[in-house]
Amino acid sequence: MNLNCNLLSISNDLPYEARSFRFIEFFEAHLSSSLSLLDDDIKSFALQSALAGGKRIRPLLVFHFAGRSDVLNDSTLKASVILEIVHLASLIHDDILDGAEIRRNLPSMHEAIGSHAAVLLGDALFGFALELASQFPTTRVCSIVSEATRKTCSGEIRQTFARGRSDLSLDEYLSFINDKTGELFRASCQIGAYLSGADQDTIDLAGEFGLSLGINYQVFDDLIDSFEDPDNSDKSLGSDWETGKMTLPVILLRNVATVDEVEVIDHLIRSGRDNKPEGNIRSQTLQLFEKYEILPKCIQYFEDSFSRTQSLIDQFPNIHLRDDLNAFIQSFTLKFTKLSNLKTSNFLAL
């Protein structure tokens, strides 16, 4: 499974984009090689899911926090693969829970092989990730991955239990996404910092940065689900609404709406996928989004939160790490420019 480490060179003289691209090339090869060790009956499905694409955010975070080196350490690659496999497993399960039909412009795994098999495939990938983590000479890596996996599932479970609960508070919403998305970001940064030999204060700060970034990433994803044009997306949209999942746009709207208006919003949330609300309810809710300028308020909330994430970078003592994280954040900033093209709303007007 191991690649020839003599070939895994990434010159520090290369610009940020070139170094990151070279790492991702090595990562993709290592991911494919690792998944090829799975049982024959599930190997092809795991490879199909993993190699269909992806932003590889968690592997890149491990890479940056692991530190610059002319030769890429096998431990960095292995940790990156472990965290991406956990993420992949969570996506397979999420698509089942949300009834999402598309993932990365392809049929979601439960659409391709059935929900029963897809659940078990996700379970197998969780188990495989922990198996790989246990192979490190220290239990620290396995401990961080296990905790992040547990909290990721816990956050999803708590959010599932809260579906259709229209009185969900902003703090409760943030606690859900803190676990379901933030914890894997935190684990990626902490493991990378640990592998670099960083002290505990730096490892803790790395975790704080990762958690903050992960929360912002989930808020962004929730805004896309509510406001993106379906023609511009590579996955199913509107699933949060259809499953009665409360996210930032609806929470902010309920906080400013009148009692009568809240009844309209709650009717839409409670309707869910199985009981489509009549057209006038959708139309009324759309008007409320526009009346209270919820999309601009969501964007402002996101920008304020993201500024805090950026400010954490200055606290790292290593100048090279700060440079890499600022470059990494810049790629996020470009991605987040999509917010300026959103409109109210992608599905309420249907």
CSV table of C-alpha atoms in Angstrom, one decimal:
chain,number,residue,atom,x,y,z
A,1,MET,CA,0.0,0.0,0.0
A,2,ASN,CA,2.8,2.4,0.8
A,3,LEU,CA,4.0,4.7,-2.0
A,4,ASN,CA,7.7,5.1,-2.6
A,5,CYS,CA,8.6,7.8,-0.1
A,6,ASN,CA,11.6,8.8,-2.2
A,7,LEU,CA,9.2,10.1,-4.8
A,8,LEU,CA,7.1,12.1,-2.3
A,9,SER,CA,9.0,15.4,-2.6
A,10,ILE,CA,7.3,18.7,-2.2
A,11,SER,CA,9.8,21.6,-2.5
A,12,ASN,CA,9.2,24.4,-0.1
A,13,ASP,CA,10.3,26.7,-2.9
A,14,LEU,CA,7.1,26.0,-4.8
A,15,PRO,CA,4.3,28.5,-4.5
A,16,TYR,CA,1.4,27.6,-2.2
A,17,GLU,CA,-0.9,26.4,-5.0
A,18,ALA,CA,1.7,24.1,-6.5
A,19,ARG,CA,2.6,22.6,-3.1
A,20,SER,CA,-1.0,22.0,-2.3
A,21,PHE,CA,-1.7,20.5,-5.7
A,22,ARG,CA,1.3,18.1,-5.4
A,23,PHE,CA,0.1,17.0,-2.0
A,24,ILE,CA,-3.4,16.3,-3.3
A,25,GLU,CA,-1.9,14.2,-6.1
A,26,PHE,CA,0.0,12.0,-3.5
A,27,PHE,CA,-3.1,12.0,-1.3
A,28,GLU,CA,-5.4,10.7,-4.1
A,29,ALA,CA,-3.0,7.9,-4.8
A,30,HIS,CA,-2.7,6.9,-1.2
A,31,LEU,CA,-6.5,7.1,-0.7
A,32,SER,CA,-7.1,4.8,-3.7
A,33,SER,CA,-4.4,2.4,-2.5
A,34,SER,CA,-5.8,2.3,1.1
A,35,LEU,CA,-9.4,1.7,-0.1
A,36,SER,CA,-8.2,-1.1,-2.3
A,37,LEU,CA,-7.5,-3.1,0.9
A,38,LEU,CA,-11.2,-3.3,1.6
A,39,ASP,CA,-13.2,-6.5,1.1
A,40,ASP,CA,-13.9,-7.2,-2.5
A,41,ASP,CA,-17.7,-6.8,-2.1
A,42,ILE,CA,-17.5,-3.2,-1.0
A,43,LYS,CA,-14.2,-2.1,-2.5
A,44,SER,CA,-15.7,-0.8,-5.8
A,45,PHE,CA,-18.4,1.2,-4.1
A,46,ALA,CA,-16.0,2.8,-1.7
A,47,LEU,CA,-13.7,3.8,-4.5
A,48,GLN,CA,-16.6,5.1,-6.5
A,49,SER,CA,-17.6,7.4,-3.6
A,50,ALA,CA,-14.1,8.5,-2.7
A,51,LEU,CA,-12.8,9.2,-6.1
A,52,ALA,CA,-15.8,11.0,-7.5
A,53,GLY,CA,-14.2,14.2,-6.4
A,54,GLY,CA,-14.3,16.4,-3.3
A,55,LYS,CA,-12.6,19.5,-2.0
A,56,ARG,CA,-10.2,17.5,0.3
A,57,ILE,CA,-10.4,20.2,2.9
A,58,ARG,CA,-9.6,17.9,5.8
A,59,PRO,CA,-6.5,16.4,4.2
A,60,LEU,CA,-5.2,19.9,3.3
A,61,LEU,CA,-5.6,21.0,6.9
A,62,VAL,CA,-3.6,18.0,8.1
A,63,PHE,CA,-0.9,18.8,5.5
A,64,HIS,CA,-0.6,22.4,6.5
A,65,PHE,CA,-0.5,21.8,10.2
A,66,ALA,CA,2.0,18.9,9.8
A,67,GLY,CA,4.6,21.4,8.7
A,68,ARG,CA,6.6,22.0,5.6
A,69,SER,CA,9.1,19.4,4.6
A,70,ASP,CA,10.9,18.5,1.3
A,71,VAL,CA,9.8,14.9,1.8
A,72,LEU,CA,6.1,14.2,2.6
A,73,ASN,CA,5.8,12.0,5.7
A,74,ASP,CA,3.8,8.8,5.3
A,75,SER,CA,2.1,9.6,8.6
A,76,THR,CA,0.7,12.8,7.2
A,77,LEU,CA,-0.7,11.0,4.2
A,78,LYS,CA,-2.2,8.2,6.4
A,79,ALA,CA,-3.8,10.6,8.8
A,80,SER,CA,-5.3,12.6,5.8
A,81,VAL,CA,-6.7,9.4,4.4
A,82,ILE,CA,-8.3,8.4,7.7
A,83,LEU,CA,-10.1,11.7,8.2
A,84,GLU,CA,-11.3,11.8,4.6
A,85,ILE,CA,-12.7,8.3,5.0
A,86,VAL,CA,-14.6,9.3,8.1
A,87,HIS,CA,-15.9,12.3,6.2
A,88,LEU,CA,-16.9,10.1,3.2
A,89,ALA,CA,-18.8,7.7,5.5
A,90,SER,CA,-20.7,10.6,7.1
A,91,LEU,CA,-21.7,11.9,3.6
A,92,ILE,CA,-23.1,8.6,2.7
A,93,HIS,CA,-25.2,8.5,5.8
A,94,ASP,CA,-26.2,12.2,5.5
A,95,ASP,CA,-27.5,11.6,2.0
A,96,ILE,CA,-29.7,8.8,3.2
A,97,LEU,CA,-31.1,10.9,6.1
A,98,ASP,CA,-31.7,13.9,3.8
A,99,GLY,CA,-33.1,11.9,0.9
A,100,ALA,CA,-30.5,13.6,-1.4
A,101,GLU,CA,-30.5,12.1,-4.8
A,102,ILE,CA,-27.3,13.7,-6.1
A,103,ARG,CA,-23.8,14.0,-4.8
A,104,ARG,CA,-21.0,15.5,-6.9
A,105,ASN,CA,-23.1,15.4,-10.0
A,106,LEU,CA,-23.6,11.6,-9.6
A,107,PRO,CA,-26.4,9.6,-8.0
A,108,SER,CA,-25.9,9.5,-4.3
A,109,MET,CA,-24.7,6.1,-3.0
A,110,HIS,CA,-28.1,5.1,-1.6
A,111,GLU,CA,-29.7,5.8,-5.0
A,112,ALA,CA,-27.1,3.6,-6.6
A,113,ILE,CA,-27.0,0.6,-4.3
A,114,GLY,CA,-30.1,1.0,-2.0
A,115,SER,CA,-30.4,2.6,1.4
A,116,HIS,CA,-29.7,-0.7,3.3
A,117,ALA,CA,-26.4,-1.4,1.6
A,118,ALA,CA,-25.4,2.3,1.7
A,119,VAL,CA,-25.9,2.4,5.5
A,120,LEU,CA,-23.7,-0.7,5.9
A,121,LEU,CA,-21.1,0.8,3.5
A,122,GLY,CA,-20.9,3.9,5.7
A,123,ASP,CA,-20.5,1.7,8.8
A,124,ALA,CA,-17.7,-0.3,7.1
A,125,LEU,CA,-15.9,2.9,6.2
A,126,PHE,CA,-16.1,4.2,9.8
A,127,GLY,CA,-14.7,1.0,11.0
A,128,PHE,CA,-11.9,1.0,8.4
A,129,ALA,CA,-10.8,4.5,9.3
A,130,LEU,CA,-10.5,3.5,13.0
A,131,GLU,CA,-8.6,0.4,12.0
A,132,LEU,CA,-6.1,2.5,10.1
A,133,ALA,CA,-5.8,5.0,13.0
A,134,SER,CA,-5.0,2.1,15.4
A,135,GLN,CA,-1.9,1.3,13.3
A,136,PHE,CA,-0.1,4.5,14.5
A,137,PRO,CA,2.6,3.8,17.2
A,138,THR,CA,0.7,6.2,19.5
A,139,THR,CA,-3.0,6.0,20.7
A,140,ARG,CA,-3.3,9.8,20.4
A,141,VAL,CA,-4.3,9.7,16.7
A,142,CYS,CA,-6.9,7.0,17.2
A,143,SER,CA,-8.2,8.8,20.2
A,144,ILE,CA,-8.7,12.1,18.3
A,145,VAL,CA,-10.3,10.4,15.3
A,146,SER,CA,-12.6,8.3,17.5
A,147,GLU,CA,-13.8,11.3,19.5
A,148,ALA,CA,-14.4,13.3,16.3
A,149,THR,CA,-16.3,10.4,14.8
A,150,ARG,CA,-18.5,10.0,17.8
A,151,LYS,CA,-19.3,13.7,18.1
A,152,THR,CA,-20.0,13.9,14.3
A,153,CYS,CA,-22.6,11.2,14.6
A,154,SER,CA,-23.9,12.6,17.9
A,155,GLY,CA,-24.4,16.0,16.3
A,156,GLU,CA,-26.3,14.5,13.4
A,157,ILE,CA,-28.5,12.4,15.7
A,158,ARG,CA,-29.4,15.5,17.8
A,159,GLN,CA,-30.2,17.5,14.7
A,160,THR,CA,-32.3,14.6,13.4
A,161,PHE,CA,-34.3,14.5,16.7
A,162,ALA,CA,-34.9,18.2,16.4
A,163,ARG,CA,-36.3,18.1,12.9
A,164,GLY,CA,-39.7,19.8,12.7
A,165,ARG,CA,-39.0,21.6,15.9
A,166,SER,CA,-39.5,25.2,14.7
A,167,ASP,CA,-38.6,26.8,18.0
A,168,LEU,CA,-34.9,25.7,17.8
A,169,SER,CA,-32.6,28.4,19.1
A,170,LEU,CA,-29.5,29.8,17.4
A,171,ASP,CA,-27.3,28.4,20.2
A,172,GLU,CA,-28.8,24.9,19.7
A,173,TYR,CA,-28.3,25.1,15.9
A,174,LEU,CA,-24.6,26.1,16.5
A,175,SER,CA,-24.1,23.2,18.9
A,176,PHE,CA,-25.3,20.8,16.2
A,177,ILE,CA,-23.0,22.0,13.5
A,178,ASN,CA,-20.2,22.4,16.1
A,179,ASP,CA,-20.3,18.6,16.3
A,180,LYS,CA,-21.5,17.3,12.9
A,181,THR,CA,-19.1,19.4,10.9
A,182,GLY,CA,-16.7,21.3,13.2
A,183,GLU,CA,-15.3,18.3,15.0
A,184,LEU,CA,-13.7,16.7,11.9
A,185,PHE,CA,-12.1,20.0,11.0
A,186,ARG,CA,-10.8,20.3,14.5
A,187,ALA,CA,-9.4,16.7,14.4
A,188,SER,CA,-7.7,17.4,11.1
A,189,CYS,CA,-5.9,20.4,12.5
A,190,GLN,CA,-5.0,18.8,15.8
A,191,ILE,CA,-3.6,15.7,14.3
A,192,GLY,CA,-1.5,17.6,11.8
A,193,ALA,CA,-0.2,19.8,14.6
A,194,TYR,CA,0.5,16.7,16.7
A,195,LEU,CA,2.4,15.0,13.9
A,196,SER,CA,4.6,18.1,13.5
A,197,GLY,CA,5.7,17.8,17.1
A,198,ALA,CA,3.9,21.0,18.3
A,199,ASP,CA,3.4,21.7,21.9
A,200,GLN,CA,-0.1,21.2,23.6
A,201,ASP,CA,-0.9,25.0,23.4
A,202,THR,CA,-0.4,25.0,19.7
A,203,ILE,CA,-2.4,21.7,19.3
A,204,ASP,CA,-5.3,23.3,21.2
A,205,LEU,CA,-5.1,26.5,19.1
A,206,ALA,CA,-5.1,24.3,16.0
A,207,GLY,CA,-8.3,22.6,17.2
A,208,GLU,CA,-9.9,26.0,18.0
A,209,PHE,CA,-9.1,27.2,14.5
A,210,GLY,CA,-10.4,24.0,12.9
A,211,LEU,CA,-13.6,24.1,14.9
A,212,SER,CA,-14.3,27.7,14.0
A,213,LEU,CA,-13.6,27.1,10.3
A,214,GLY,CA,-15.8,24.0,10.3
A,215,ILE,CA,-18.8,25.9,11.8
A,216,ASN,CA,-18.4,28.6,9.2
A,217,TYR,CA,-18.2,26.0,6.4
A,218,GLN,CA,-21.5,24.4,7.6
A,219,VAL,CA,-23.2,27.8,7.9
A,220,PHE,CA,-22.1,28.5,4.3
A,221,ASP,CA,-23.4,25.1,3.2
A,222,ASP,CA,-26.8,25.8,4.8
A,223,LEU,CA,-27.1,29.1,3.1
A,224,ILE,CA,-26.3,27.4,-0.3
A,225,ASP,CA,-29.0,24.8,0.5
A,226,SER,CA,-31.6,27.6,1.0
A,227,PHE,CA,-30.6,30.2,-1.5
A,228,GLU,CA,-28.5,28.7,-4.3
A,229,ASP,CA,-29.8,28.3,-7.9
A,230,PRO,CA,-30.2,24.5,-8.4
A,231,ASP,CA,-28.7,24.9,-11.9
A,232,ASN,CA,-25.4,26.0,-10.3
A,233,SER,CA,-25.1,23.2,-7.8
A,234,ASP,CA,-23.6,19.7,-8.0
A,235,LYS,CA,-25.9,18.3,-5.2
A,236,SER,CA,-29.5,18.3,-4.2
A,237,LEU,CA,-30.8,21.5,-2.7
A,238,GLY,CA,-33.7,22.3,-0.4
A,239,SER,CA,-33.2,19.1,1.6
A,240,ASP,CA,-33.0,21.0,4.9
A,241,TRP,CA,-36.5,22.4,4.4
A,242,GLU,CA,-38.0,19.2,3.1
A,243,THR,CA,-36.8,17.3,6.2
A,244,GLY,CA,-37.9,20.0,8.7
A,245,LYS,CA,-34.3,20.9,9.5
A,246,MET,CA,-33.9,24.3,11.1
A,247,THR,CA,-30.9,26.3,9.8
A,248,LEU,CA,-29.7,29.9,10.2
A,249,PRO,CA,-32.1,31.5,7.6
A,250,VAL,CA,-35.2,30.2,9.3
A,251,ILE,CA,-34.0,30.8,12.8
A,252,LEU,CA,-33.2,34.5,12.0
A,253,LEU,CA,-36.5,34.9,10.3
A,254,ARG,CA,-38.5,33.5,13.3
A,255,ASN,CA,-36.6,35.8,15.6
A,256,VAL,CA,-38.0,39.0,13.9
A,257,ALA,CA,-41.4,37.8,12.6
A,258,THR,CA,-44.7,38.6,14.2
A,259,VAL,CA,-46.8,35.9,16.0
A,260,ASP,CA,-49.0,35.4,12.9
A,261,GLU,CA,-46.0,35.3,10.6
A,262,VAL,CA,-44.3,32.7,12.8
A,263,GLU,CA,-47.4,30.5,12.4
A,264,VAL,CA,-46.9,30.6,8.6
A,265,ILE,CA,-43.2,29.7,8.9
A,266,ASP,CA,-43.9,26.9,11.4
A,267,HIS,CA,-46.5,25.4,9.1
A,268,LEU,CA,-43.9,25.2,6.3
A,269,ILE,CA,-41.3,23.6,8.6
A,270,ARG,CA,-43.7,21.0,10.0
A,271,SER,CA,-45.0,20.0,6.6
A,272,GLY,CA,-41.7,18.4,5.6
A,273,ARG,CA,-41.2,16.1,2.7
A,274,ASP,CA,-44.2,13.9,3.2
A,275,ASN,CA,-46.8,16.6,3.4
A,276,LYS,CA,-46.1,19.3,0.8
A,277,PRO,CA,-47.5,22.7,2.0
A,278,GLU,CA,-49.9,24.5,-0.3
A,279,GLY,CA,-48.5,27.1,-2.7
A,280,ASN,CA,-49.7,30.1,-0.8
A,281,ILE,CA,-47.6,29.1,2.3
A,282,ARG,CA,-44.5,28.9,0.2
A,283,SER,CA,-45.3,32.3,-1.3
A,284,GLN,CA,-46.0,33.9,2.1
A,285,THR,CA,-42.7,32.5,3.5
A,286,LEU,CA,-40.8,33.8,0.5
A,287,GLN,CA,-42.3,37.3,1.0
A,288,LEU,CA,-41.3,37.2,4.7
A,289,PHE,CA,-37.7,36.4,3.7
A,290,GLU,CA,-37.7,39.4,1.5
A,291,LYS,CA,-39.6,41.7,3.9
A,292,TYR,CA,-37.1,41.1,6.7
A,293,GLU,CA,-34.0,41.0,4.4
A,294,ILE,CA,-32.9,37.6,5.8
A,295,LEU,CA,-30.4,36.8,3.1
A,296,PRO,CA,-28.3,39.9,3.7
A,297,LYS,CA,-28.5,39.3,7.5
A,298,CYS,CA,-27.3,35.7,7.0
A,299,ILE,CA,-24.4,36.9,4.9
A,300,GLN,CA,-23.5,39.5,7.5
A,301,TYR,CA,-23.6,36.9,10.3
A,302,PHE,CA,-21.4,34.6,8.2
A,303,GLU,CA,-18.9,37.3,7.4
A,304,ASP,CA,-18.6,38.3,11.1
A,305,SER,CA,-18.0,34.7,12.1
A,306,PHE,CA,-15.5,34.1,9.4
A,307,SER,CA,-13.5,37.2,10.4
A,308,ARG,CA,-13.0,35.5,13.8
A,309,THR,CA,-11.7,32.4,12.1
A,310,GLN,CA,-9.2,34.5,10.1
A,311,SER,CA,-8.0,36.3,13.3
A,312,LEU,CA,-7.0,33.1,14.9
A,313,ILE,CA,-4.3,32.6,12.3
A,314,ASP,CA,-2.2,35.5,13.7
A,315,GLN,CA,-1.9,33.6,17.0
A,316,PHE,CA,0.2,30.7,15.6
A,317,PRO,CA,3.9,31.2,16.3
A,318,ASN,CA,5.2,29.5,13.1
A,319,ILE,CA,5.3,32.1,10.3
A,320,HIS,CA,5.2,29.4,7.6
A,321,LEU,CA,2.1,27.9,9.0
A,322,ARG,CA,0.5,31.4,9.1
A,323,ASP,CA,1.4,31.9,5.5
A,324,ASP,CA,-0.1,28.6,4.5
A,325,LEU,CA,-3.3,29.1,6.5
A,326,ASN,CA,-3.8,32.6,5.0
A,327,ALA,CA,-3.4,31.2,1.5
A,328,PHE,CA,-5.7,28.4,2.4
A,329,ILE,CA,-8.3,30.9,3.8
A,330,GLN,CA,-8.0,32.9,0.6
A,331,SER,CA,-9.2,29.9,-1.4
A,332,PHE,CA,-12.2,29.8,1.0
A,333,THR,CA,-12.8,33.5,0.4
A,334,LEU,CA,-13.0,32.9,-3.3
A,335,LYS,CA,-15.5,30.1,-2.7
A,336,PHE,CA,-17.6,32.3,-0.4
A,337,THR,CA,-18.0,35.0,-3.2
A,338,LYS,CA,-20.9,32.7,-4.3
A,339,LEU,CA,-22.9,34.3,-1.5
A,340,SER,CA,-23.1,37.6,-3.4
A,341,ASN,CA,-24.9,35.7,-6.2
A,342,LEU,CA,-27.6,34.1,-4.1
A,343,LYS,CA,-31.2,35.2,-4.1
A,344,THR,CA,-34.3,34.5,-2.1
A,345,SER,CA,-35.0,31.7,-2.6
A,346,ASN,CA,-34.2,28.7,-4.8
A,347,PHE,CA,-37.3,26.6,-4.1
A,348,LEU,CA,-39.9,28.6,-2.2
A,349,ALA,CA,-40.9,30.4,-5.5
A,350,LEU,CA,-41.5,27.0,-7.3
